[in-house]
Amino acid sequence: MGDFSDIRPGISLAEALRSAPLDPLENRILIGHALQLTRIQLITQSERQLAADEAAQLSALFRRRLQGEPIAYIVGEREFFGLAMQVTPDVLIPRPDTELLVELALERLPQHGKALDMGTGSGAIAVAIAHTRPDVAMRALDVSEGALKVAAGNAQRHGAKVEFLRSDWYAALNDMGNANQPYLDLIVSNPPYIVAGDMHLSQGDLRFEPIGALTDHADGLSALRIIVDGAATYLKPGGWLLMEHGYDQSGAVRKLLEQRGFAEVQSWRDLAGIERVSGGKLAAASQ
């Protein structure tokens, strides 16, 4: 890492790909991004020689990556649910694990249902749902203006109809006057759930991501508690609440849901076999 030499001007694309300091996939992504070339073009133009400014730009990108900056922030996007999502340091990088949350939401949304994504970040969850199900009335909220700007751009990019709202969890909804009229079929959220001081916060990509989107600066459950406690005000009887959480929090989250009178409380496993999403159905009796 420390002995990386700058990419030399005049070398071929093939040689640049061979001599670049990252693994082959990351080398290809960064070179393709810098030169605005597809994967196929990288092959068909393999003998093309790098100009001085291209070599300098590539060297700068490789240095950023070697210092640990996530690829998604360097290239400005990450694929999620088959859609290219813009990402900036204002938002978390969407993870493949979170696609489970989208799949579960889509299975439970009735035709012309109404859904809310809390703490939307890049908008990945809300945009994926609205793009897949244009019949759904999708609203998404976040407390960060920077995040909302990114999310709105992602919705526009994919022609997804999402209403965005700046809100500290339910606060702005409480001010809208419909608190006594539950209207939502589904609430979905991937809130901050990492415990304060967790060693992972100082490792890997997490070092570069917005701290407030990762941890509640407490026991990791405070945002999840707020979401569960307020959900019955807005969910119709029979409506679902689905939340992503940490690898070891499923039991605690199920307990929160059960204490608030949710039925069919359960957890679902991600591709790694970890209980990653928990949720429940609002029983009529809890109104």
Coordinates of C-alpha atoms in Angstrom, one line a residue:
M1 CA 0.0 0.0 0.0
G2 CA 2.7 2.4 1.0
D3 CA 4.8 1.6 -2.1
F4 CA 2.2 2.5 -4.7
S5 CA 3.8 4.3 -7.6
D6 CA 1.8 6.7 -9.7
I7 CA 0.3 5.3 -13.0
R8 CA 2.6 6.3 -15.8
P9 CA 1.4 8.3 -18.8
G10 CA 1.7 6.5 -22.1
I11 CA 1.1 3.0 -20.8
S12 CA -1.8 1.0 -22.4
L13 CA -5.1 0.4 -20.7
A14 CA -4.2 -3.3 -20.4
E15 CA -1.0 -2.5 -18.6
A16 CA -2.8 0.0 -16.3
L17 CA -5.3 -2.7 -15.4
R18 CA -2.4 -5.1 -14.7
S19 CA -0.3 -2.8 -12.7
A20 CA -3.0 -1.0 -10.7
P21 CA -2.7 -1.6 -6.9
L22 CA -6.2 -2.9 -6.0
D23 CA -8.0 -6.2 -6.7
P24 CA -9.0 -6.7 -10.4
L25 CA -12.7 -5.7 -9.8
E26 CA -11.8 -2.4 -8.0
N27 CA -9.1 -1.6 -10.6
R28 CA -11.7 -2.1 -13.4
I29 CA -14.3 0.0 -11.6
L30 CA -12.0 3.0 -10.9
I31 CA -10.4 3.0 -14.4
G32 CA -13.8 2.7 -16.0
H33 CA -15.1 5.5 -13.9
A34 CA -12.2 7.8 -14.5
L35 CA -12.1 7.3 -18.3
Q36 CA -15.9 6.9 -18.7
L37 CA -15.5 3.5 -20.2
T38 CA -17.8 0.4 -19.9
R39 CA -16.3 -3.0 -19.0
I40 CA -16.6 -4.0 -22.6
Q41 CA -14.8 -0.8 -23.8
L42 CA -12.0 -1.5 -21.3
I43 CA -11.4 -4.8 -23.2
T44 CA -11.9 -3.5 -26.8
Q45 CA -9.7 -0.4 -26.2
S46 CA -7.0 -2.3 -24.2
E47 CA -4.2 -0.9 -26.4
R48 CA -5.3 2.7 -25.9
Q49 CA -2.6 4.7 -24.2
L50 CA -3.2 6.9 -21.2
A51 CA -2.7 10.6 -21.5
A52 CA -0.8 12.5 -18.8
D53 CA -4.0 14.0 -17.2
E54 CA -5.7 10.5 -17.3
A55 CA -2.7 8.9 -15.5
A56 CA -2.7 11.7 -12.9
Q57 CA -6.4 11.3 -12.3
L58 CA -6.2 7.6 -11.9
S59 CA -3.3 7.9 -9.5
A60 CA -5.3 10.2 -7.3
L61 CA -8.3 7.9 -7.3
F62 CA -6.1 4.9 -6.4
R63 CA -4.5 6.8 -3.5
R64 CA -8.0 7.7 -2.1
R65 CA -9.0 4.0 -2.2
L66 CA -5.7 2.9 -0.6
Q67 CA -6.4 5.3 2.2
G68 CA -9.6 3.5 2.8
E69 CA -12.2 5.7 1.2
P70 CA -15.2 3.6 0.0
I71 CA -15.4 2.9 -3.7
A72 CA -19.0 4.0 -3.7
Y73 CA -18.0 7.5 -2.5
I74 CA -15.2 7.7 -5.0
V75 CA -17.4 6.8 -8.0
G76 CA -20.5 8.5 -6.5
E77 CA -22.9 5.6 -6.8
R78 CA -23.8 2.0 -5.6
E79 CA -26.2 -0.4 -7.1
F80 CA -29.2 -1.4 -4.9
F81 CA -32.1 -3.6 -5.9
G82 CA -30.9 -3.4 -9.5
L83 CA -30.9 0.5 -9.5
A84 CA -27.8 2.7 -9.6
M85 CA -28.2 5.0 -6.5
Q86 CA -26.2 8.2 -6.1
V87 CA -24.3 8.3 -2.8
T88 CA -22.3 11.1 -1.2
P89 CA -20.7 11.3 2.3
D90 CA -24.1 12.7 3.5
V91 CA -25.6 9.2 3.3
L92 CA -24.9 5.6 4.1
I93 CA -23.8 3.4 1.3
P94 CA -26.7 1.0 0.6
R95 CA -25.9 -2.6 1.5
P96 CA -27.1 -5.8 -0.3
D97 CA -28.4 -7.0 3.1
T98 CA -31.0 -4.2 3.1
E99 CA -32.6 -5.6 -0.1
L100 CA -34.2 -8.1 2.3
L101 CA -36.1 -5.2 3.9
V102 CA -37.4 -4.1 0.4
E103 CA -38.5 -7.6 -0.5
L104 CA -40.4 -8.1 2.7
A105 CA -42.1 -4.7 2.3
L106 CA -43.1 -5.4 -1.3
E107 CA -44.7 -8.7 -0.2
R108 CA -46.8 -7.0 2.4
L109 CA -48.0 -3.9 0.6
P110 CA -51.6 -4.0 -0.7
Q111 CA -52.5 -2.5 -4.1
H112 CA -52.5 1.3 -3.8
G113 CA -51.1 1.0 -0.3
K114 CA -49.5 3.8 1.6
A115 CA -46.0 3.3 2.9
L116 CA -43.4 5.4 5.0
D117 CA -39.6 5.0 5.0
M118 CA -38.1 6.4 8.1
G119 CA -34.5 7.7 8.0
T120 CA -34.4 7.3 4.2
G121 CA -30.7 8.4 3.7
S122 CA -29.9 7.9 0.0
G123 CA -33.6 7.0 -0.5
A124 CA -32.6 3.5 -1.7
I125 CA -35.4 1.7 0.1
A126 CA -38.1 4.2 -0.8
V127 CA -37.0 4.5 -4.4
A128 CA -36.7 0.7 -4.8
I129 CA -40.3 0.2 -3.5
A130 CA -41.8 3.1 -5.5
H131 CA -39.9 2.0 -8.7
T132 CA -41.1 -1.6 -8.3
R133 CA -44.7 -0.7 -7.3
P134 CA -45.8 2.6 -8.9
D135 CA -49.3 2.1 -7.4
V136 CA -47.9 2.6 -3.8
A137 CA -48.1 6.1 -2.2
M138 CA -44.6 6.3 -0.9
R139 CA -43.4 8.9 1.7
A140 CA -39.9 9.1 3.1
L141 CA -38.4 11.2 5.8
D142 CA -34.9 12.1 7.1
V143 CA -33.6 14.8 9.5
S144 CA -30.6 15.5 7.2
E145 CA -31.1 18.1 4.4
G146 CA -28.1 16.7 2.6
A147 CA -29.5 13.2 2.6
L148 CA -32.9 14.4 1.4
K149 CA -31.2 16.1 -1.5
V150 CA -29.5 12.9 -2.5
A151 CA -32.7 10.9 -2.0
A152 CA -34.8 13.2 -4.2
G153 CA -32.1 13.0 -6.9
N154 CA -32.3 9.2 -6.8
A155 CA -36.1 9.2 -7.1
Q156 CA -36.0 11.6 -10.0
R157 CA -33.2 9.5 -11.7
H158 CA -35.4 6.4 -11.7
G159 CA -38.8 8.0 -12.2
A160 CA -39.9 6.9 -8.7
K161 CA -42.7 8.9 -7.2
V162 CA -41.7 9.5 -3.5
E163 CA -42.8 12.4 -1.3
F164 CA -39.8 13.5 0.8
L165 CA -40.2 15.2 4.2
R166 CA -37.6 16.7 6.6
S167 CA -38.4 15.2 10.0
D168 CA -36.8 14.0 13.2
W169 CA -38.5 10.6 13.2
Y170 CA -42.3 11.2 13.6
A171 CA -42.0 14.9 14.6
A172 CA -43.1 16.5 11.3
L173 CA -45.9 13.9 10.9
N174 CA -47.2 14.9 14.3
D175 CA -47.5 18.5 13.0
M176 CA -49.5 17.5 9.9
G177 CA -52.7 17.0 11.8
N178 CA -53.6 13.5 10.8
A179 CA -52.2 11.9 14.0
N180 CA -55.7 10.6 14.9
Q181 CA -56.3 9.0 11.5
P182 CA -54.0 6.0 11.0
Y183 CA -53.5 5.8 7.3
L184 CA -50.3 3.8 6.6
D185 CA -50.3 0.1 5.4
L186 CA -46.5 -0.2 6.1
I187 CA -43.7 1.5 7.9
V188 CA -40.1 0.5 6.9
S189 CA -36.8 1.7 8.4
N190 CA -33.1 1.1 8.4
P191 CA -32.2 3.3 11.4
P192 CA -28.9 3.9 13.2
Y193 CA -28.4 0.8 15.3
I194 CA -24.7 0.4 16.1
V195 CA -23.9 0.7 19.8
A196 CA -21.8 3.7 20.8
G197 CA -18.1 2.9 20.9
D198 CA -18.4 -0.3 18.8
M199 CA -15.0 -1.0 17.3
H200 CA -16.6 -1.4 13.8
L201 CA -17.2 2.4 13.7
S202 CA -13.4 2.9 13.4
Q203 CA -12.9 0.2 10.7
G204 CA -13.3 -0.1 7.0
D205 CA -16.0 1.9 5.1
L206 CA -17.7 3.0 8.3
R207 CA -14.9 5.4 9.1
F208 CA -16.1 7.5 6.1
E209 CA -19.9 7.3 6.6
P210 CA -22.1 9.8 8.5
I211 CA -21.8 8.8 12.1
G212 CA -25.4 9.8 12.9
A213 CA -26.7 7.4 10.4
L214 CA -24.7 4.5 11.9
T215 CA -25.1 4.9 15.7
D216 CA -27.6 6.3 18.1
H217 CA -24.6 7.2 20.4
A218 CA -26.3 4.9 23.0
D219 CA -27.3 1.2 23.2
G220 CA -28.1 0.9 19.5
L221 CA -31.9 0.5 20.2
S222 CA -33.0 4.1 20.9
A223 CA -34.1 4.9 17.3
L224 CA -35.7 1.4 17.0
R225 CA -37.7 2.2 20.3
I226 CA -38.9 5.6 18.9
I227 CA -40.1 3.9 15.7
V228 CA -41.9 1.1 17.5
D229 CA -43.4 3.4 20.1
G230 CA -44.9 5.8 17.5
A231 CA -45.9 3.3 14.9
A232 CA -49.5 2.6 16.2
T233 CA -50.4 6.3 15.7
Y234 CA -50.0 6.0 12.0
L235 CA -50.4 2.4 11.0
K236 CA -53.8 1.0 10.1
P237 CA -54.9 -2.1 12.0
G238 CA -53.2 -4.9 10.2
G239 CA -50.4 -2.6 8.9
W240 CA -46.8 -3.8 9.1
L241 CA -43.7 -2.4 10.7
L242 CA -40.4 -3.7 9.3
M243 CA -37.0 -2.7 10.6
E244 CA -33.4 -3.6 9.9
H245 CA -31.2 -3.9 12.9
G246 CA -27.8 -5.2 14.1
Y247 CA -26.7 -8.9 14.0
D248 CA -27.4 -9.5 17.7
Q249 CA -30.5 -7.3 18.2
S250 CA -33.3 -9.4 16.8
G251 CA -34.5 -10.7 20.3
A252 CA -34.5 -7.2 21.7
V253 CA -36.4 -5.8 18.7
R254 CA -39.0 -8.6 18.8
K255 CA -39.6 -7.8 22.5
L256 CA -40.1 -4.1 21.7
L257 CA -42.7 -5.1 19.1
E258 CA -44.5 -7.5 21.4
Q259 CA -44.6 -5.0 24.3
R260 CA -46.4 -2.6 21.9
G261 CA -49.0 -5.2 21.0
F262 CA -47.8 -6.2 17.5
A263 CA -48.9 -9.6 16.2
E264 CA -47.1 -12.1 14.0
V265 CA -43.8 -10.7 15.4
Q266 CA -40.8 -12.4 13.7
S267 CA -37.3 -12.0 12.3
W268 CA -35.9 -12.7 8.9
R269 CA -32.4 -13.8 8.0
D270 CA -30.2 -12.2 5.4
L271 CA -28.0 -14.1 2.9
A272 CA -25.4 -14.7 5.5
G273 CA -28.0 -16.4 7.8
I274 CA -28.1 -13.5 10.3
E275 CA -31.4 -12.3 11.6
R276 CA -31.3 -8.8 10.0
V277 CA -34.9 -7.6 9.8
S278 CA -37.6 -7.9 12.4
G279 CA -41.2 -6.8 12.2
G280 CA -44.8 -7.3 13.2
K281 CA -48.4 -6.6 12.2
L282 CA -50.4 -4.0 14.2
A283 CA -53.3 -5.8 15.9
A284 CA -56.6 -4.0 16.0
A285 CA -56.7 -4.3 19.8
S286 CA -53.7 -2.0 20.2
Q287 CA -55.5 1.0 18.8

